XYZ file of C-alpha atoms in Angstrom:
404
model
C 49.205 99.189 84.089
C 49.914 102.945 84.084
C 53.313 103.868 85.451
C 54.996 107.070 86.475
C 58.751 107.158 86.205
C 61.793 109.338 86.414
C 63.838 106.871 84.424
C 66.140 108.491 81.919
C 65.983 105.521 79.568
C 62.382 106.322 78.615
C 62.165 110.091 78.034
C 58.440 110.103 77.234
C 57.588 109.160 80.819
C 57.010 112.110 83.125
C 59.151 113.009 86.130
C 57.956 112.188 89.626
C 60.385 114.381 91.521
C 57.452 115.834 93.464
C 56.558 112.348 94.642
C 60.129 111.609 95.630
C 60.635 114.286 98.269
C 63.130 112.130 100.077
C 66.806 112.343 100.868
C 69.651 112.011 98.426
C 71.553 108.775 98.172
C 74.108 110.463 95.985
C 75.954 112.576 98.458
C 73.192 115.055 99.302
C 72.982 113.500 102.735
C 70.930 114.520 105.718
C 72.695 117.069 107.832
C 74.802 115.900 110.734
C 72.420 117.383 113.265
C 69.220 116.236 111.589
C 66.451 115.631 114.098
C 62.880 114.469 113.810
C 60.462 117.389 113.387
C 58.510 118.449 116.452
C 55.098 116.815 116.357
C 52.458 116.730 119.051
C 50.276 114.129 117.293
C 49.986 110.678 118.916
C 52.783 108.397 117.806
C 50.876 105.159 118.521
C 47.602 104.469 116.737
C 45.253 101.513 116.506
C 45.954 100.150 119.990
C 42.231 99.806 120.632
C 41.761 97.695 117.490
C 44.709 95.308 117.030
C 45.025 93.146 113.930
C 43.206 89.818 113.937
C 43.589 86.850 111.564
C 40.520 88.067 109.668
C 42.429 91.242 108.745
C 45.111 89.287 106.886
C 43.560 87.198 104.107
C 45.921 85.735 101.533
C 44.404 88.098 98.978
C 45.457 91.237 100.870
C 47.578 93.712 98.928
C 50.983 94.772 100.238
C 49.671 98.331 99.872
C 46.930 97.748 102.449
C 49.125 98.657 105.399
C 46.089 99.826 107.388
C 45.432 96.139 108.076
C 48.423 96.106 110.451
C 47.614 97.558 113.889
C 48.680 99.044 116.242
C 51.315 101.282 114.671
C 54.106 103.567 115.748
C 54.481 106.587 113.476
C 58.145 106.874 112.561
C 59.036 110.480 111.809
C 61.457 111.112 108.998
C 63.682 114.019 108.013
C 63.309 114.219 104.236
C 65.771 116.435 102.391
C 66.493 116.579 98.663
C 65.690 113.801 96.169
C 68.549 111.804 94.736
C 70.083 113.043 91.517
C 69.259 111.376 88.203
C 71.768 109.952 85.758
C 71.426 108.657 82.211
C 72.274 104.970 81.755
C 74.196 103.723 78.751
C 72.236 102.292 75.850
C 73.038 98.734 76.924
C 72.038 99.390 80.490
C 68.833 101.101 79.337
C 67.864 97.935 77.485
C 68.627 95.826 80.572
C 66.541 98.119 82.773
C 63.638 97.802 80.354
C 63.874 94.016 80.589
C 64.116 94.195 84.386
C 61.022 96.402 84.460
C 59.152 93.993 82.210
C 60.094 91.054 84.435
C 59.060 92.892 87.591
C 55.727 93.817 85.992
C 55.112 90.231 84.930
C 55.725 89.132 88.509
C 53.102 91.526 89.926
C 55.573 94.304 90.570
C 54.429 97.668 91.944
C 57.678 99.612 92.022
C 61.269 99.398 90.815
C 64.251 101.662 91.534
C 67.682 101.204 89.963
C 70.592 103.289 91.255
C 74.233 103.351 90.269
C 76.914 105.178 92.215
C 74.206 106.911 94.215
C 72.280 108.287 91.246
C 68.833 107.209 90.091
C 68.867 105.548 86.684
C 65.275 104.388 86.847
C 62.298 104.838 89.146
C 58.814 103.653 88.229
C 55.614 102.694 89.993
C 52.186 101.284 89.380
C 49.292 103.690 88.990
C 48.513 105.412 92.304
C 51.880 104.521 93.869
C 54.987 106.647 94.353
C 58.310 106.472 96.155
C 56.791 107.397 99.507
C 53.846 104.968 99.390
C 54.215 102.606 102.371
C 54.016 98.896 101.693
C 54.086 95.757 103.802
C 57.772 94.974 103.329
C 57.673 91.870 105.536
C 61.101 90.537 106.552
C 63.105 93.414 105.096
C 62.964 94.885 108.609
C 65.269 92.104 109.838
C 68.148 93.678 107.936
C 67.372 97.081 109.464
C 67.562 95.548 112.951
C 71.032 94.241 112.089
C 72.126 97.756 111.094
C 70.915 99.096 114.441
C 73.012 96.497 116.243
C 76.083 97.853 114.487
C 75.329 101.320 115.841
C 74.532 99.957 119.315
C 77.822 98.066 119.515
C 79.728 101.158 118.388
C 78.025 103.203 121.122
C 78.597 100.599 123.824
C 74.915 99.818 124.321
C 75.589 96.232 123.195
C 78.860 94.468 123.927
C 79.733 92.199 121.008
C 78.391 89.424 118.818
C 80.042 86.931 121.140
C 77.838 87.958 124.076
C 75.412 85.383 125.495
C 71.770 86.212 125.003
C 71.180 85.267 128.646
C 73.050 88.426 129.628
C 70.396 90.435 127.816
C 67.257 88.391 128.481
C 67.053 87.444 132.157
C 64.360 84.849 131.449
C 66.992 82.706 129.724
C 69.892 83.303 132.099
C 70.774 79.998 133.771
C 69.001 78.164 130.962
C 70.835 76.335 128.147
C 69.301 78.845 125.753
C 71.047 81.627 127.624
C 74.436 80.475 126.302
C 73.409 81.092 122.700
C 75.384 84.036 121.343
C 74.114 87.130 119.583
C 76.018 86.013 116.474
C 74.249 82.646 116.458
C 70.918 84.439 116.657
C 71.888 86.943 113.973
C 72.848 84.139 111.579
C 69.693 82.075 112.265
C 71.804 79.179 113.501
C 70.948 79.261 117.202
C 69.728 75.668 117.549
C 66.218 76.881 118.389
C 63.005 75.209 117.268
C 60.331 76.865 115.192
C 57.875 79.180 116.886
C 54.092 79.172 116.745
C 53.568 81.273 113.614
C 50.252 82.880 114.547
C 51.345 83.571 118.109
C 54.528 85.298 116.954
C 52.458 87.220 114.414
C 49.546 88.407 116.551
C 50.109 87.772 120.270
C 49.476 90.784 122.528
C 53.011 90.367 123.882
C 55.194 89.015 121.094
C 58.351 89.162 123.205
C 56.864 86.729 125.693
C 55.748 84.478 122.836
C 59.288 84.462 121.409
C 60.785 83.570 124.772
C 58.858 80.275 124.667
C 60.959 78.937 121.789
C 62.868 75.814 122.832
C 66.412 74.717 122.126
C 66.368 71.659 119.841
C 69.948 71.404 118.604
C 73.471 72.707 118.828
C 74.169 76.234 117.583
C 76.097 76.754 114.336
C 75.083 73.370 112.945
C 71.853 74.104 111.068
C 70.351 77.186 109.426
C 66.745 77.681 110.501
C 65.085 80.970 109.610
C 62.685 81.999 112.352
C 60.782 85.224 113.049
C 61.021 84.604 116.792
C 64.814 84.897 116.626
C 64.745 88.440 115.284
C 62.090 89.329 117.853
C 64.455 88.086 120.585
C 67.220 90.289 119.166
C 64.801 93.228 119.094
C 63.713 92.568 122.671
C 67.331 92.382 123.818
C 68.157 95.685 122.121
C 65.035 97.329 123.544
C 66.028 96.346 127.075
C 69.630 97.498 126.707
C 68.549 100.832 125.277
C 66.102 101.379 128.138
C 68.784 100.513 130.712
C 71.168 103.000 129.072
C 68.551 105.744 129.061
C 68.456 105.784 125.248
C 64.751 105.192 124.734
C 63.468 102.226 122.765
C 64.376 100.414 119.601
C 61.773 102.569 117.827
C 63.248 105.896 118.918
C 66.754 104.552 118.282
C 65.753 103.585 114.741
C 64.396 107.062 114.183
C 67.323 108.972 115.705
C 70.305 106.857 114.646
C 69.273 105.559 111.235
C 66.024 106.756 109.679
C 66.459 110.491 110.203
C 70.207 110.623 109.439
C 69.470 108.896 106.119
C 66.980 111.615 105.222
C 64.148 109.108 104.943
C 60.506 110.100 104.980
C 57.772 109.220 107.441
C 56.990 105.534 107.903
C 55.019 103.329 110.239
C 56.084 100.361 112.341
C 53.680 97.575 113.226
C 53.972 97.115 116.994
C 52.408 94.771 119.530
C 50.142 95.711 122.422
C 53.203 96.428 124.596
C 54.121 99.204 122.098
C 57.183 97.200 121.064
C 58.432 96.579 117.528
C 58.204 93.086 116.116
C 61.620 93.491 114.520
C 61.199 90.557 112.152
C 58.724 92.551 110.001
C 56.479 95.576 110.055
C 58.586 98.530 108.871
C 56.123 99.900 106.348
C 57.978 102.532 104.353
C 58.287 103.906 100.849
C 60.442 102.138 98.300
C 62.833 105.083 98.032
C 63.434 104.906 101.779
C 64.500 101.284 101.401
C 66.668 102.209 98.414
C 68.470 104.685 100.655
C 69.063 101.973 103.253
C 70.579 99.879 100.477
C 72.752 102.799 99.401
C 73.981 103.132 102.990
C 75.217 99.533 102.821
C 76.770 100.031 99.379
C 78.769 102.944 100.774
C 80.031 100.954 103.737
C 77.680 102.532 106.290
C 78.249 106.069 105.077
C 75.877 108.637 103.621
C 77.569 111.686 102.212
C 80.271 112.661 104.684
C 78.585 111.010 107.657
C 79.440 107.522 108.922
C 76.061 106.331 110.206
C 76.908 102.635 110.689
C 80.523 101.465 111.219
C 82.163 100.273 108.000
C 83.509 97.186 109.760
C 79.970 96.241 110.782
C 78.732 96.422 107.189
C 81.523 94.018 106.227
C 80.540 91.754 109.137
C 76.924 91.678 107.977
C 78.064 90.510 104.538
C 80.287 87.699 105.854
C 78.898 84.183 105.177
C 77.842 82.332 108.307
C 79.043 78.891 109.383
C 75.713 77.152 108.921
C 74.693 78.829 105.657
C 77.069 80.639 103.262
C 74.013 82.250 101.676
C 73.253 84.153 104.898
C 75.159 86.740 106.911
C 73.846 88.888 109.770
C 70.129 89.142 108.952
C 70.899 89.581 105.237
C 71.050 87.152 102.325
C 74.205 86.658 100.260
C 75.019 85.397 96.779
C 78.246 83.469 97.352
C 76.787 80.061 96.552
C 73.999 78.985 94.247
C 71.037 76.722 94.885
C 68.221 76.701 92.316
C 65.646 76.671 95.134
C 66.710 78.719 98.166
C 65.321 77.346 101.429
C 64.389 79.141 104.643
C 64.770 75.997 106.722
C 64.591 72.236 106.363
C 61.083 72.295 107.828
C 59.706 75.113 105.661
C 58.257 73.912 102.331
C 58.508 77.364 100.737
C 61.446 77.747 98.357
C 62.612 80.837 96.474
C 63.586 80.335 92.808
C 67.146 81.214 91.738
C 67.360 79.881 88.182
C 70.918 81.124 87.712
C 73.847 81.905 90.022
C 74.267 85.571 90.851
C 76.839 87.101 88.505
C 77.981 89.541 91.194
C 79.218 87.313 94.002
C 79.357 90.208 96.458
C 75.588 90.771 96.266
C 73.833 91.401 99.595
C 70.052 91.540 99.695
C 67.004 92.007 101.897
C 64.278 89.411 101.414
C 60.683 90.390 102.159
C 58.174 87.613 101.600
C 56.933 87.143 98.059
C 59.226 89.504 96.155
C 59.956 92.535 98.352
C 63.672 93.144 97.800
C 66.654 95.445 98.146
C 69.722 94.246 96.216
C 73.131 95.782 96.906
C 75.938 94.989 94.437
C 78.996 96.949 95.653
C 81.311 95.777 92.860
C 78.880 97.157 90.274
C 77.919 100.319 92.173
C 74.298 99.149 92.044
C 71.358 99.326 94.426
C 68.013 97.944 93.271
C 64.814 98.232 95.295
C 61.717 96.378 94.195
C 58.303 95.632 95.679
C 55.159 93.952 94.466
C 52.206 91.805 95.345
C 53.170 88.498 96.922
C 54.367 86.071 94.261
C 56.245 82.911 95.175
C 57.359 82.453 91.549
C 59.530 85.598 91.696
C 63.097 84.607 90.740
C 65.849 86.445 92.624
C 68.498 86.006 89.949
C 66.736 87.705 87.034
C 66.875 91.442 87.757
C 70.389 91.620 89.270
C 71.851 89.451 86.511
C 70.245 91.471 83.711
C 71.909 94.616 85.047
C 75.304 93.008 85.679
C 75.381 91.489 82.185
C 74.794 94.940 80.697
C 77.580 96.465 82.754
C 80.095 93.782 81.863
């Protein structure tokens, strides 16, 4: 498979700086007053032809983002590409092994950064750092970042707030006493949702509100797309009440544009609302920059975009599952087969414990990942075709071994 790369460990490969016209993660941050460019084009497309089950066969490529409709066009504010740096000989060898593993697992792109500089960036033929892909559940982690901003701005109260104070349909209901923290940590005591309804219903918020309480909060981890949709719906309503637009405009103004990210698209429902649990179809370098934001404690350059204390909160193990924080996965404990819930038969291989115990990562179905290893100064972004054999421990551990 032909690859283009700006890795410095393989000098014979050509530079792709022209394909990486995105913002710097190495201190060349978006300006403080960055704003989305003026654009009179429609921001919502595909409303007349929403996605159906026939559009999503199991053989679909993650690059076929046109299958997901309708869409909201997220406008970016790209600035300068991140600076390159040359890895040590040992790290070069580890990166080569990581690349080989990613390729063997149907990889399409791999970015390795250290201390904000790009050590390696490579893609499959026809792909570059701005090529949007179906990143699946990686959007959950982005929703958590937006909550940190919303709490700082007073749009949302605190993680201890009852969800019934945000969603009137559940006020006076036992579900209304569930806290935002319990939802964020996937330990709300809610049952599983109807998968296809949560995926394709015309009004996904209403579908999520049907989820029933089946147990006590904080007692069992149960990963559920409906939960993140409820958090997204709650944020949408609070933003509207505060006169701050929608979750989509908030994402653009408070996170995407300040990071210097490029244009992206968000898969919305027929109410023009974000799913939240998935559907942020962006380039791999954009996701690498989100990872770099977390590595720097919510800061990009001189600008604090997300409160530092919130980043630490996101990375704190939850009561019900020490491998999960606030919509992000953690590496504190090891299980050879990581589970999403007791009821879900799908398991994610982790052959070895993570060597960097402070690792935080985004998990998009089938191998879409952003790994953040603050103690090592590393951010790794990787995407590929869906592959349930992809082992989460391999790439991070190869790099950590080389550094230590």
